[in-house]
Amino acid sequence: MEDLLSVNNLDFFYGDNHALKDVTLPIKKNKITSLIGPSGCGKTTLLRCFNRMHDLYPNNRYQGEIMMDGQNILGDQVDVINLRNSMGMVFQKPTPFPMSIFDNVAYGLRLKSIRNTSTLKEKVEKALRQAAVWEEVKDRLNENAQGLSGGQQQRLVIARTLAVEPKVILFDESTSALDPISSKKIEELMVELKEDVTIIAVTHNMQQAARISDFTALMYIGSLVEYDDTATIFTKPKHKMTEEYVTGRFG
Amino acid sequence: MDNLKRRKIINYVAMTLASLCAAVGLALLFIILYNVLVEGIGSLRLRLFTQDPAPPNLPNVGGLRCAFLGQGLLTLVASIIGVPLGVLGGTYLAEYGRHLKICRLISTLSDMAVSIPSIVIGTFAYAILVKPMGVFNGWAGAVALAIIILPIIVRTTEEMMTMVPWALREAAFALGAPYHKVITSIVWRSAMSGIFTGILLAIARVAGETAPLLFTSFNSNHFQLNLNQAVPSLTVSIYQYAASPYENWVGMAWAAAFVITILVLFLNIMGRVIIKLKKRD
């Protein structure tokens, strides 16, 4: 099984706040890796390192490396815009842009200077089908995306991310703001998407991590406690803390 | 029980006082509007819009055509100067400079600048644009008006853009969008109706200004729209006509006041309607 990314001795600082401490873990290609842990443990901070979202704010500092294709993506010479093209991100709350459904999905494509209408149409349809939302929106592609339901918006956002054909999609608690049926649809979708992309998902939902992920990493106050395949984490973890966390006795 | 009674009385007194104050304010506003309406409509003639000023002793001749056009031109030039500066300045404060202390200071100063008396701004424009040139000129008037609308537009733009959730920007960044694209295609688009309303209200604020024009573009009785000279102004004309001893001039001042009041009222109502429509979404 191939590692797409490897996080090596990663430290991260928000100013003086040491938010990630010496984190080392692999991310397997075409698998789902879940990051779990109590609030404030650093799982979202780690997730946001992969697409360097932290670069947007002053005084943030990385130390260590995340290797992809033989290159440290945290390096200064890395083009962040290119990096983000290959690292899609889906947020907790749906983030449809204030434009039509079609323009939402075409947004990333147009950023890449794809202007040809038939190419755009083709790619938008493909992405919407991949995100299992095509049937619901195909007759209203020109309507404002903010009129869709929350679950549809989230799948639209996934389609928007898929349209630019990323290698990785980062899910930041992307089902926690949705109703159970919508969230189940997103879960099923994530499992289907494994064929095409590698998925890293932050979740508070233990059952969800157990159901969908191939690998699970438990974090606690900025450090990685345990990383293993999901079955091991949930049935015979090596650390007592892991066992207590996944069984709900602490968290 | 006693305590409850006391609180009820205090509540009643406070409510009565507040209502009374509101009533006085509203009553004054309505008296002004009523006066302008009655006197204005009574003196309204078509020639107000079709003829240029004539000497006061000629009955049934003369209007304020050039003053309407001049006022419009000054407001237009002021908007051309002030709107882009204001929108871009507000954008800087809300986006690129949002972490800088100096930008917080600029925001606060802009809030204060909104309440600078307009005559002070008129004096400033006089000092930098009239005195050196030696003549009253339209540019000075337009610049004075632009200075008045600038802080209003800066602040509304900043506020409207700050209200756009950060998650939306991050979502665009996550797709590999550069910052300028995020601003133009996401933030401006989300904040558009608010910014537009701010611009409208700012223009409404200066459309009826007299003081900043008194020492700058002054006034002219001729049909002349050359900004290098004094430009006819409706508000300054109203000021001069209303203070004149001639009955037909005073009447014309009422009529012009009526027209400009309706115009400003219309701009304001339009602004509020847009805000209301936006809130309903």
Short mmCIF file of C-alpha atoms in Angstrom, two decimals:
data_model
loop_
_atom_site.label_atom_id
_atom_site.label_comp_id
_atom_site.label_asym_id
_atom_site.label_seq_id
_atom_site.Cartn_x
_atom_site.Cartn_y
_atom_site.Cartn_z
CA MET A 1 0.00 0.00 0.00
CA GLU A 2 1.47 3.25 -1.18
CA ASP A 3 1.90 6.33 0.99
CA LEU A 4 0.68 9.42 -0.82
CA LEU A 5 1.79 11.75 1.93
CA SER A 6 4.03 11.35 4.88
CA VAL A 7 3.98 13.70 7.81
CA ASN A 8 7.40 13.72 9.45
CA ASN A 9 8.09 15.28 12.85
CA LEU A 10 5.62 18.07 12.22
CA ASP A 11 5.33 20.91 14.70
CA PHE A 12 2.99 23.82 14.27
CA PHE A 13 2.75 27.13 16.12
CA TYR A 14 -0.01 29.74 16.28
CA GLY A 15 2.30 32.51 17.43
CA ASP A 16 3.54 31.20 20.77
CA ASN A 17 0.95 28.47 20.99
CA HIS A 18 2.56 25.14 20.24
CA ALA A 19 -0.43 23.46 18.58
CA LEU A 20 1.13 20.36 16.98
CA LYS A 21 3.96 18.44 18.60
CA ASP A 22 6.19 16.14 16.65
CA VAL A 23 3.45 14.47 14.62
CA THR A 24 4.51 11.65 12.33
CA LEU A 25 2.07 9.60 10.30
CA PRO A 26 1.59 8.29 6.77
CA ILE A 27 -1.43 8.97 4.58
CA LYS A 28 -2.20 5.97 2.40
CA LYS A 29 -3.19 6.53 -1.19
CA ASN A 30 -6.86 5.99 -2.10
CA LYS A 31 -7.81 5.31 1.49
CA ILE A 32 -9.75 7.24 4.08
CA THR A 33 -7.77 8.36 7.08
CA SER A 34 -9.78 9.69 10.02
CA LEU A 35 -8.36 12.13 12.53
CA ILE A 36 -10.14 11.83 15.86
CA GLY A 37 -9.65 13.26 19.31
CA PRO A 38 -11.24 15.62 21.83
CA SER A 39 -11.85 19.30 20.96
CA GLY A 40 -8.66 21.32 20.81
CA CYS A 41 -6.46 18.27 20.24
CA GLY A 42 -5.04 19.66 17.00
CA LYS A 43 -6.79 17.48 14.46
CA THR A 44 -8.18 20.41 12.48
CA THR A 45 -4.85 22.22 12.81
CA LEU A 46 -3.16 19.18 11.28
CA LEU A 47 -5.74 18.97 8.51
CA ARG A 48 -5.21 22.62 7.62
CA CYS A 49 -1.46 22.01 7.26
CA PHE A 50 -2.05 19.82 4.23
CA ASN A 51 -3.40 22.67 2.10
CA ARG A 52 -1.47 25.34 4.03
CA MET A 53 -4.61 27.17 5.06
CA HIS A 54 -2.55 28.49 7.98
CA ASP A 55 -0.60 30.65 5.53
CA LEU A 56 -3.57 33.00 5.40
CA TYR A 57 -2.99 34.25 8.92
CA PRO A 58 0.05 36.02 10.34
CA ASN A 59 2.43 34.53 12.91
CA ASN A 60 1.69 30.91 12.02
CA ARG A 61 4.75 28.69 11.69
CA TYR A 62 5.39 25.15 10.50
CA GLN A 63 8.37 23.04 11.49
CA GLY A 64 9.07 19.60 10.11
CA GLU A 65 7.79 18.26 6.82
CA ILE A 66 4.90 16.80 4.89
CA MET A 67 6.33 14.93 1.91
CA MET A 68 4.39 14.43 -1.31
CA ASP A 69 6.02 13.15 -4.52
CA GLY A 70 9.46 13.65 -3.00
CA GLN A 71 8.78 17.29 -2.14
CA ASN A 72 8.13 18.94 1.21
CA ILE A 73 4.84 20.75 0.66
CA LEU A 74 5.58 23.02 3.61
CA GLY A 75 8.67 24.37 1.87
CA ASP A 76 8.99 28.03 0.93
CA GLN A 77 9.42 27.31 -2.76
CA VAL A 78 6.09 25.48 -2.99
CA ASP A 79 3.42 27.31 -4.97
CA VAL A 80 0.50 27.38 -2.54
CA ILE A 81 -2.04 27.89 -5.31
CA ASN A 82 -0.86 24.76 -7.12
CA LEU A 83 -0.81 22.86 -3.86
CA ARG A 84 -4.40 23.84 -3.08
CA ASN A 85 -5.42 22.71 -6.53
CA SER A 86 -4.38 19.20 -5.62
CA MET A 87 -5.71 19.37 -2.04
CA GLY A 88 -9.44 20.01 -2.02
CA MET A 89 -11.14 20.97 1.22
CA VAL A 90 -14.71 20.59 2.42
CA PHE A 91 -15.64 22.58 5.50
CA GLN A 92 -17.96 21.96 8.42
CA LYS A 93 -20.68 24.25 7.17
CA PRO A 94 -21.54 24.22 3.48
CA THR A 95 -19.89 27.15 1.69
CA PRO A 96 -21.77 27.72 -1.56
CA PHE A 97 -20.55 30.88 -3.33
CA PRO A 98 -23.11 33.60 -4.08
CA MET A 99 -23.58 32.50 -7.69
CA SER A 100 -25.37 29.87 -9.74
CA ILE A 101 -24.95 26.14 -9.15
CA PHE A 102 -23.10 25.85 -12.45
CA ASP A 103 -20.75 28.75 -11.68
CA ASN A 104 -20.00 27.28 -8.27
CA VAL A 105 -18.74 24.05 -9.77
CA ALA A 106 -17.00 25.87 -12.60
CA TYR A 107 -15.25 28.26 -10.17
CA GLY A 108 -12.07 26.23 -9.75
CA LEU A 109 -11.98 25.35 -13.44
CA ARG A 110 -12.22 28.98 -14.47
CA LEU A 111 -9.39 29.78 -12.04
CA LYS A 112 -7.34 27.34 -14.10
CA SER A 113 -8.27 29.38 -17.18
CA ILE A 114 -10.61 26.78 -18.63
CA ARG A 115 -13.01 28.97 -20.62
CA ASN A 116 -14.32 26.65 -23.31
CA THR A 117 -18.06 26.31 -22.68
CA SER A 118 -18.41 22.70 -23.76
CA THR A 119 -15.40 21.61 -21.69
CA LEU A 120 -16.82 23.46 -18.70
CA LYS A 121 -20.26 21.88 -19.15
CA GLU A 122 -18.74 18.44 -19.44
CA LYS A 123 -16.56 18.78 -16.36
CA VAL A 124 -19.31 20.37 -14.27
CA GLU A 125 -21.71 17.54 -15.10
CA LYS A 126 -19.06 14.93 -14.35
CA ALA A 127 -18.26 16.48 -10.98
CA LEU A 128 -21.93 16.83 -10.03
CA ARG A 129 -22.54 13.17 -10.95
CA GLN A 130 -19.50 12.10 -8.95
CA ALA A 131 -20.84 14.00 -5.96
CA ALA A 132 -24.24 12.32 -6.36
CA VAL A 133 -26.12 15.57 -6.66
CA TRP A 134 -26.60 15.75 -10.45
CA GLU A 135 -30.11 14.33 -10.53
CA GLU A 136 -31.29 16.89 -7.98
CA VAL A 137 -29.82 19.97 -9.65
CA LYS A 138 -29.58 19.21 -13.36
CA ASP A 139 -32.74 21.20 -14.15
CA ARG A 140 -31.71 24.26 -12.17
CA LEU A 141 -28.03 24.75 -12.86
CA ASN A 142 -28.60 28.48 -13.34
CA GLU A 143 -30.32 28.99 -10.01
CA ASN A 144 -28.51 30.49 -7.04
CA ALA A 145 -26.66 27.78 -5.13
CA GLN A 146 -27.59 29.31 -1.80
CA GLY A 147 -31.18 28.18 -2.37
CA LEU A 148 -30.27 24.49 -2.08
CA SER A 149 -30.77 22.49 1.11
CA GLY A 150 -27.82 22.07 3.47
CA GLY A 151 -27.12 18.50 2.37
CA GLN A 152 -27.33 19.45 -1.30
CA GLN A 153 -25.07 22.43 -0.68
CA GLN A 154 -22.47 20.19 0.93
CA ARG A 155 -22.54 17.78 -2.01
CA LEU A 156 -22.34 20.76 -4.36
CA VAL A 157 -19.22 21.90 -2.50
CA ILE A 158 -17.78 18.41 -2.88
CA ALA A 159 -18.55 18.58 -6.61
CA ARG A 160 -16.84 21.97 -6.78
CA THR A 161 -13.79 20.42 -5.14
CA LEU A 162 -13.87 17.34 -7.39
CA ALA A 163 -14.13 19.42 -10.56
CA VAL A 164 -10.48 20.46 -10.38
CA GLU A 165 -9.47 16.79 -9.97
CA PRO A 166 -7.53 16.97 -6.72
CA LYS A 167 -5.37 14.14 -5.39
CA VAL A 168 -6.59 14.61 -1.84
CA ILE A 169 -9.79 15.87 -0.29
CA LEU A 170 -9.68 17.17 3.26
CA PHE A 171 -12.99 16.87 5.12
CA ASP A 172 -13.27 19.08 8.19
CA GLU A 173 -16.22 17.65 10.16
CA SER A 174 -18.16 17.92 6.96
CA THR A 175 -21.21 16.03 8.13
CA SER A 176 -21.59 17.48 11.60
CA ALA A 177 -23.86 20.33 10.50
CA LEU A 178 -26.15 18.07 8.47
CA ASP A 179 -29.20 16.00 9.28
CA PRO A 180 -28.68 12.20 9.61
CA ILE A 181 -29.93 11.38 6.10
CA SER A 182 -27.79 14.00 4.39
CA SER A 183 -24.82 13.00 6.48
CA LYS A 184 -25.29 9.35 5.54
CA LYS A 185 -25.29 10.35 1.86
CA ILE A 186 -22.01 12.21 2.30
CA GLU A 187 -20.49 9.21 4.10
CA GLU A 188 -21.47 6.88 1.26
CA LEU A 189 -20.08 9.39 -1.17
CA MET A 190 -16.74 9.53 0.63
CA VAL A 191 -16.41 5.77 0.41
CA GLU A 192 -17.17 5.87 -3.33
CA LEU A 193 -14.69 8.67 -3.92
CA LYS A 194 -11.80 6.56 -2.59
CA GLU A 195 -11.38 5.16 -6.07
CA ASP A 196 -10.31 8.54 -7.36
CA VAL A 197 -8.92 10.46 -4.42
CA THR A 198 -7.26 10.09 -1.06
CA ILE A 199 -9.36 11.30 1.83
CA ILE A 200 -8.36 12.77 5.18
CA ALA A 201 -11.33 13.41 7.45
CA VAL A 202 -11.57 15.14 10.80
CA THR A 203 -14.53 13.83 12.74
CA HIS A 204 -16.06 13.95 16.20
CA ASN A 205 -18.28 11.05 15.38
CA MET A 206 -16.68 7.79 16.53
CA GLN A 207 -19.17 5.59 14.67
CA GLN A 208 -18.50 7.51 11.49
CA ALA A 209 -14.75 7.02 11.80
CA ALA A 210 -15.30 3.31 12.43
CA ARG A 211 -17.73 2.94 9.51
CA ILE A 212 -15.91 4.73 6.74
CA SER A 213 -12.23 5.00 7.43
CA ASP A 214 -9.45 2.57 6.63
CA PHE A 215 -7.00 4.20 8.99
CA THR A 216 -7.52 6.21 12.13
CA ALA A 217 -5.27 8.55 14.06
CA LEU A 218 -6.08 9.63 17.61
CA MET A 219 -4.69 12.95 18.70
CA TYR A 220 -4.48 14.51 22.14
CA ILE A 221 -3.23 18.02 23.08
CA GLY A 222 -1.28 18.43 19.87
CA SER A 223 0.35 15.00 19.83
CA LEU A 224 -0.43 11.87 17.95
CA VAL A 225 -1.44 9.18 20.44
CA GLU A 226 -1.93 6.27 18.12
CA TYR A 227 -2.20 5.59 14.41
CA ASP A 228 -3.27 2.26 12.96
CA ASP A 229 -5.79 0.63 10.69
CA THR A 230 -9.29 1.40 11.87
CA ALA A 231 -10.13 -2.13 12.98
CA THR A 232 -7.13 -2.23 15.29
CA ILE A 233 -7.85 1.21 16.76
CA PHE A 234 -11.41 0.24 17.57
CA THR A 235 -10.88 -3.35 18.71
CA LYS A 236 -7.43 -3.83 20.13
CA PRO A 237 -5.64 -0.48 20.47
CA LYS A 238 -2.17 -0.42 21.96
CA HIS A 239 -2.76 2.60 24.19
CA LYS A 240 -5.13 2.71 27.09
CA MET A 241 -6.11 6.28 26.19
CA THR A 242 -7.20 5.15 22.72
CA GLU A 243 -9.36 2.43 24.16
CA GLU A 244 -10.96 4.82 26.61
CA TYR A 245 -11.57 7.41 23.90
CA VAL A 246 -13.11 5.12 21.30
CA THR A 247 -15.34 3.49 23.89
CA GLY A 248 -16.49 6.89 25.07
CA ARG A 249 -15.05 6.73 28.57
CA PHE A 250 -13.03 9.89 28.02
CA GLY A 251 -13.28 12.72 25.59
CA MET B 1 -45.46 43.90 45.35
CA ASP B 2 -44.28 47.42 46.09
CA ASN B 3 -41.15 46.84 44.07
CA LEU B 4 -43.15 45.57 41.13
CA LYS B 5 -45.39 48.62 41.28
CA ARG B 6 -42.37 50.90 41.33
CA ARG B 7 -40.87 49.18 38.33
CA LYS B 8 -44.12 49.45 36.45
CA ILE B 9 -44.29 53.18 37.14
CA ILE B 10 -40.67 53.73 36.08
CA ASN B 11 -41.34 51.76 32.94
CA TYR B 12 -44.41 53.83 32.21
CA VAL B 13 -42.59 57.13 32.76
CA ALA B 14 -39.63 56.07 30.62
CA MET B 15 -41.91 54.92 27.84
CA THR B 16 -43.91 58.16 27.93
CA LEU B 17 -40.76 60.31 27.81
CA ALA B 18 -39.26 58.30 24.97
CA SER B 19 -42.50 58.41 22.99
CA LEU B 20 -42.81 62.13 23.58
CA CYS B 21 -39.29 62.78 22.28
CA ALA B 22 -39.96 60.63 19.25
CA ALA B 23 -43.21 62.50 18.66
CA VAL B 24 -41.50 65.92 18.86
CA GLY B 25 -38.81 64.80 16.41
CA LEU B 26 -41.33 63.34 14.01
CA ALA B 27 -43.63 66.35 14.31
CA LEU B 28 -40.80 68.72 13.39
CA LEU B 29 -39.88 66.56 10.43
CA PHE B 30 -43.48 66.50 9.24
CA ILE B 31 -43.93 70.24 9.70
CA ILE B 32 -40.85 70.84 7.53
CA LEU B 33 -42.01 68.35 4.94
CA TYR B 34 -45.55 69.78 5.00
CA ASN B 35 -44.26 73.32 4.54
CA VAL B 36 -41.96 72.35 1.70
CA LEU B 37 -44.75 70.33 0.13
CA VAL B 38 -47.46 73.01 0.29
CA GLU B 39 -45.27 76.00 -0.57
CA GLY B 40 -43.25 74.02 -3.09
CA ILE B 41 -46.14 72.54 -5.06
CA GLY B 42 -47.86 75.95 -5.04
CA SER B 43 -44.88 77.57 -6.72
CA LEU B 44 -43.96 74.69 -8.98
CA ARG B 45 -43.93 75.75 -12.65
CA LEU B 46 -42.63 73.89 -15.65
CA ARG B 47 -40.31 76.78 -16.44
CA LEU B 48 -38.33 75.94 -13.31
CA PHE B 49 -36.79 73.10 -15.29
CA THR B 50 -36.77 74.64 -18.77
CA GLN B 51 -35.50 78.18 -18.27
CA ASP B 52 -32.36 79.70 -16.85
CA PRO B 53 -32.44 82.40 -14.14
CA ALA B 54 -33.93 85.77 -15.07
CA PRO B 55 -33.93 89.09 -13.24
CA PRO B 56 -36.40 89.13 -10.35
CA ASN B 57 -38.57 91.95 -11.64
CA LEU B 58 -39.78 89.97 -14.66
CA PRO B 59 -42.90 87.97 -13.80
CA ASN B 60 -43.50 84.53 -15.31
CA VAL B 61 -40.00 84.22 -16.71
CA GLY B 62 -36.94 82.43 -15.43
CA GLY B 63 -36.20 79.07 -13.89
CA LEU B 64 -33.33 77.11 -12.48
CA ARG B 65 -32.51 74.73 -15.34
CA CYS B 66 -28.79 75.39 -15.19
CA ALA B 67 -28.76 74.97 -11.41
CA PHE B 68 -30.35 71.51 -11.64
CA LEU B 69 -27.79 70.47 -14.25
CA GLY B 70 -24.91 72.04 -12.34
CA GLN B 71 -25.88 70.35 -9.09
CA GLY B 72 -26.22 67.05 -10.94
CA LEU B 73 -22.84 67.49 -12.58
CA LEU B 74 -21.12 68.30 -9.27
CA THR B 75 -22.70 65.25 -7.61
CA LEU B 76 -21.73 63.06 -10.55
CA VAL B 77 -18.08 64.21 -10.57
CA ALA B 78 -17.98 63.86 -6.76
CA SER B 79 -19.23 60.27 -7.13
CA ILE B 80 -16.72 59.49 -9.86
CA ILE B 81 -13.94 60.64 -7.50
CA GLY B 82 -15.35 59.36 -4.21
CA VAL B 83 -16.97 56.01 -5.01
CA PRO B 84 -13.94 54.11 -6.39
CA LEU B 85 -11.66 55.59 -3.74
CA GLY B 86 -14.14 54.71 -1.02
CA VAL B 87 -14.85 51.18 -2.20
CA LEU B 88 -11.16 50.36 -2.72
CA GLY B 89 -10.20 51.97 0.58
CA GLY B 90 -12.88 50.04 2.43
CA THR B 91 -11.72 46.87 0.68
CA TYR B 92 -8.19 47.46 1.90
CA LEU B 93 -9.37 47.97 5.47
CA ALA B 94 -11.54 44.84 5.40
CA GLU B 95 -9.07 42.55 3.62
CA TYR B 96 -5.38 43.27 3.15
CA GLY B 97 -5.03 45.56 6.14
CA ARG B 98 -7.37 43.79 8.53
CA HIS B 99 -4.56 42.83 10.93
CA LEU B 100 -2.87 46.24 10.93
CA LYS B 101 -3.31 48.63 13.82
CA ILE B 102 -3.09 51.60 11.47
CA CYS B 103 -6.19 50.32 9.67
CA ARG B 104 -8.21 50.21 12.88
CA LEU B 105 -7.14 53.80 13.41
CA ILE B 106 -8.24 54.73 9.89
CA SER B 107 -11.63 53.12 10.52
CA THR B 108 -12.10 55.13 13.68
CA LEU B 109 -10.98 58.33 11.98
CA SER B 110 -13.38 57.65 9.12
CA ASP B 111 -16.22 57.32 11.61
CA MET B 112 -15.24 60.70 13.00
CA ALA B 113 -14.87 62.21 9.53
CA VAL B 114 -18.51 61.32 8.81
CA SER B 115 -19.56 63.88 11.38
CA ILE B 116 -17.24 66.74 10.38
CA PRO B 117 -19.49 69.74 9.59
CA SER B 118 -19.68 70.03 5.83
CA ILE B 119 -18.78 73.72 5.92
CA VAL B 120 -15.38 72.79 7.36
CA ILE B 121 -14.79 70.52 4.39
CA GLY B 122 -15.90 73.35 2.11
CA THR B 123 -13.33 75.62 3.72
CA PHE B 124 -10.66 72.98 3.24
CA ALA B 125 -11.48 72.62 -0.46
CA TYR B 126 -11.39 76.42 -0.70
CA ALA B 127 -7.90 76.48 0.76
CA ILE B 128 -6.45 73.83 -1.53
CA LEU B 129 -8.37 74.38 -4.77
CA VAL B 130 -9.91 77.85 -4.86
CA LYS B 131 -7.30 80.06 -3.25
CA PRO B 132 -4.39 78.82 -5.41
CA MET B 133 -6.45 79.08 -8.62
CA GLY B 134 -7.90 82.45 -7.75
CA VAL B 135 -11.43 81.61 -8.94
CA PHE B 136 -14.41 79.69 -7.68
CA ASN B 137 -14.45 76.49 -9.66
CA GLY B 138 -16.52 73.33 -10.08
CA TRP B 139 -13.62 71.00 -9.31
CA ALA B 140 -13.33 72.42 -5.82
CA GLY B 141 -17.04 71.83 -5.22
CA ALA B 142 -16.89 68.29 -6.56
CA VAL B 143 -13.82 67.50 -4.45
CA ALA B 144 -15.51 68.91 -1.34
CA LEU B 145 -18.53 66.65 -1.94
CA ALA B 146 -16.23 63.71 -2.68
CA ILE B 147 -14.46 64.24 0.65
CA ILE B 148 -17.84 64.11 2.39
CA ILE B 149 -18.93 60.83 0.81
CA LEU B 150 -15.50 59.18 1.06
CA PRO B 151 -15.57 58.14 4.75
CA ILE B 152 -19.21 57.02 4.49
CA ILE B 153 -18.42 54.73 1.59
CA VAL B 154 -15.16 53.52 3.15
CA ARG B 155 -16.95 52.47 6.32
CA THR B 156 -20.01 50.85 4.73
CA THR B 157 -17.81 48.96 2.29
CA GLU B 158 -15.58 47.77 5.13
CA GLU B 159 -18.52 46.76 7.29
CA MET B 160 -20.38 44.96 4.52
CA MET B 161 -17.24 43.05 3.53
CA THR B 162 -16.40 42.14 7.11
CA MET B 163 -19.88 40.64 7.42
CA VAL B 164 -19.08 38.07 4.71
CA PRO B 165 -18.15 34.88 6.61
CA TRP B 166 -14.48 33.91 6.56
CA ALA B 167 -15.40 30.33 5.71
CA LEU B 168 -16.52 31.56 2.30
CA ARG B 169 -13.13 33.14 1.63
CA GLU B 170 -11.33 30.05 2.90
CA ALA B 171 -13.43 27.87 0.60
CA ALA B 172 -12.26 29.95 -2.35
CA PHE B 173 -8.65 29.91 -1.16
CA ALA B 174 -8.91 26.15 -0.79
CA LEU B 175 -9.71 25.94 -4.50
CA GLY B 176 -6.48 27.74 -5.26
CA ALA B 177 -7.91 31.22 -5.77
CA PRO B 178 -5.50 34.14 -5.37
CA TYR B 179 -6.58 36.87 -2.96
CA HIS B 180 -7.66 39.41 -5.57
CA LYS B 181 -9.95 36.80 -7.13
CA VAL B 182 -11.43 35.94 -3.76
CA ILE B 183 -12.22 39.61 -3.22
CA THR B 184 -13.68 40.36 -6.62
CA SER B 185 -15.59 37.16 -7.25
CA ILE B 186 -16.68 36.17 -3.74
CA VAL B 187 -16.53 38.98 -1.20
CA TRP B 188 -17.65 41.87 -3.40
CA ARG B 189 -20.38 39.75 -4.85
CA SER B 190 -21.67 38.77 -1.42
CA ALA B 191 -21.49 42.32 -0.11
CA MET B 192 -22.67 44.00 -3.31
CA SER B 193 -26.15 45.12 -2.32
CA GLY B 194 -24.90 46.49 0.99
CA ILE B 195 -22.09 48.43 -0.66
CA PHE B 196 -24.47 49.74 -3.32
CA THR B 197 -26.89 50.92 -0.64
CA GLY B 198 -24.07 52.68 1.18
CA ILE B 199 -23.10 54.48 -2.02
CA LEU B 200 -26.70 55.49 -2.63
CA LEU B 201 -27.14 56.86 0.88
CA ALA B 202 -23.81 58.70 0.65
CA ILE B 203 -24.86 60.35 -2.60
CA ALA B 204 -28.23 61.23 -1.08
CA ARG B 205 -26.34 62.84 1.78
CA VAL B 206 -24.46 65.27 -0.50
CA ALA B 207 -27.09 65.80 -3.20
CA GLY B 208 -28.70 68.45 -1.02
CA GLU B 209 -25.55 70.03 0.48
CA THR B 210 -25.09 73.79 0.34
CA ALA B 211 -22.30 74.63 2.74
CA PRO B 212 -19.43 72.82 0.99
CA LEU B 213 -20.34 74.54 -2.29
CA LEU B 214 -20.58 78.08 -0.93
CA PHE B 215 -16.83 78.78 -1.05
CA THR B 216 -15.93 76.33 -3.78
CA SER B 217 -18.05 76.05 -6.91
CA PHE B 218 -20.27 78.87 -5.58
CA ASN B 219 -23.05 79.54 -8.07
CA SER B 220 -23.75 80.95 -11.49
CA ASN B 221 -26.84 82.33 -13.13
CA HIS B 222 -25.74 81.21 -16.55
CA PHE B 223 -25.93 77.95 -18.33
CA GLN B 224 -22.33 77.01 -17.85
CA LEU B 225 -21.01 73.57 -16.99
CA ASN B 226 -17.29 74.27 -17.29
CA LEU B 227 -15.74 72.98 -14.08
CA ASN B 228 -12.89 75.47 -14.29
CA GLN B 229 -15.33 78.22 -13.39
CA ALA B 230 -18.09 78.76 -10.88
CA VAL B 231 -20.84 76.23 -11.57
CA PRO B 232 -24.56 76.85 -11.07
CA SER B 233 -25.82 75.09 -7.99
CA LEU B 234 -29.39 74.36 -6.99
CA THR B 235 -28.78 74.42 -3.26
CA VAL B 236 -26.80 77.66 -3.33
CA SER B 237 -29.52 79.17 -5.56
CA ILE B 238 -32.16 78.11 -3.05
CA TYR B 239 -30.10 79.75 -0.34
CA GLN B 240 -29.79 83.00 -2.31
CA TYR B 241 -33.35 83.07 -3.68
CA ALA B 242 -34.90 82.28 -0.32
CA ALA B 243 -33.01 85.16 1.30
CA SER B 244 -33.95 87.60 -1.46
CA PRO B 245 -36.73 90.18 -1.09
CA TYR B 246 -38.40 89.19 -4.39
CA GLU B 247 -41.58 87.21 -4.09
CA ASN B 248 -41.15 85.21 -7.30
CA TRP B 249 -37.59 84.25 -6.34
CA VAL B 250 -38.73 83.09 -2.91
CA GLY B 251 -41.44 81.03 -4.61
CA MET B 252 -38.89 79.48 -6.91
CA ALA B 253 -36.69 78.64 -3.92
CA TRP B 254 -39.65 76.79 -2.36
CA ALA B 255 -40.30 74.88 -5.56
CA ALA B 256 -36.63 73.94 -5.95
CA ALA B 257 -36.47 72.91 -2.30
CA PHE B 258 -39.48 70.72 -2.86
CA VAL B 259 -37.91 69.01 -5.88
CA ILE B 260 -34.58 68.36 -4.17
CA THR B 261 -36.29 67.10 -1.00
CA ILE B 262 -38.33 64.61 -3.00
CA LEU B 263 -35.18 63.51 -4.83
CA VAL B 264 -33.17 62.95 -1.64
CA LEU B 265 -36.16 61.25 0.00
CA PHE B 266 -36.45 58.96 -3.01
CA LEU B 267 -32.74 58.03 -2.90
CA ASN B 268 -33.01 57.29 0.82
CA ILE B 269 -36.16 55.21 0.48
CA MET B 270 -34.55 53.28 -2.37
CA GLY B 271 -31.56 52.56 -0.15
CA ARG B 272 -33.75 51.30 2.69
CA VAL B 273 -35.83 49.17 0.33
CA ILE B 274 -32.70 47.47 -0.95
CA ILE B 275 -31.57 46.75 2.62
CA LYS B 276 -35.00 45.31 3.43
CA LEU B 277 -35.09 43.13 0.33
CA LYS B 278 -31.60 41.90 1.11
CA LYS B 279 -32.53 41.03 4.69
CA ARG B 280 -35.48 38.97 3.54
CA ASP B 281 -33.20 36.60 1.57
#
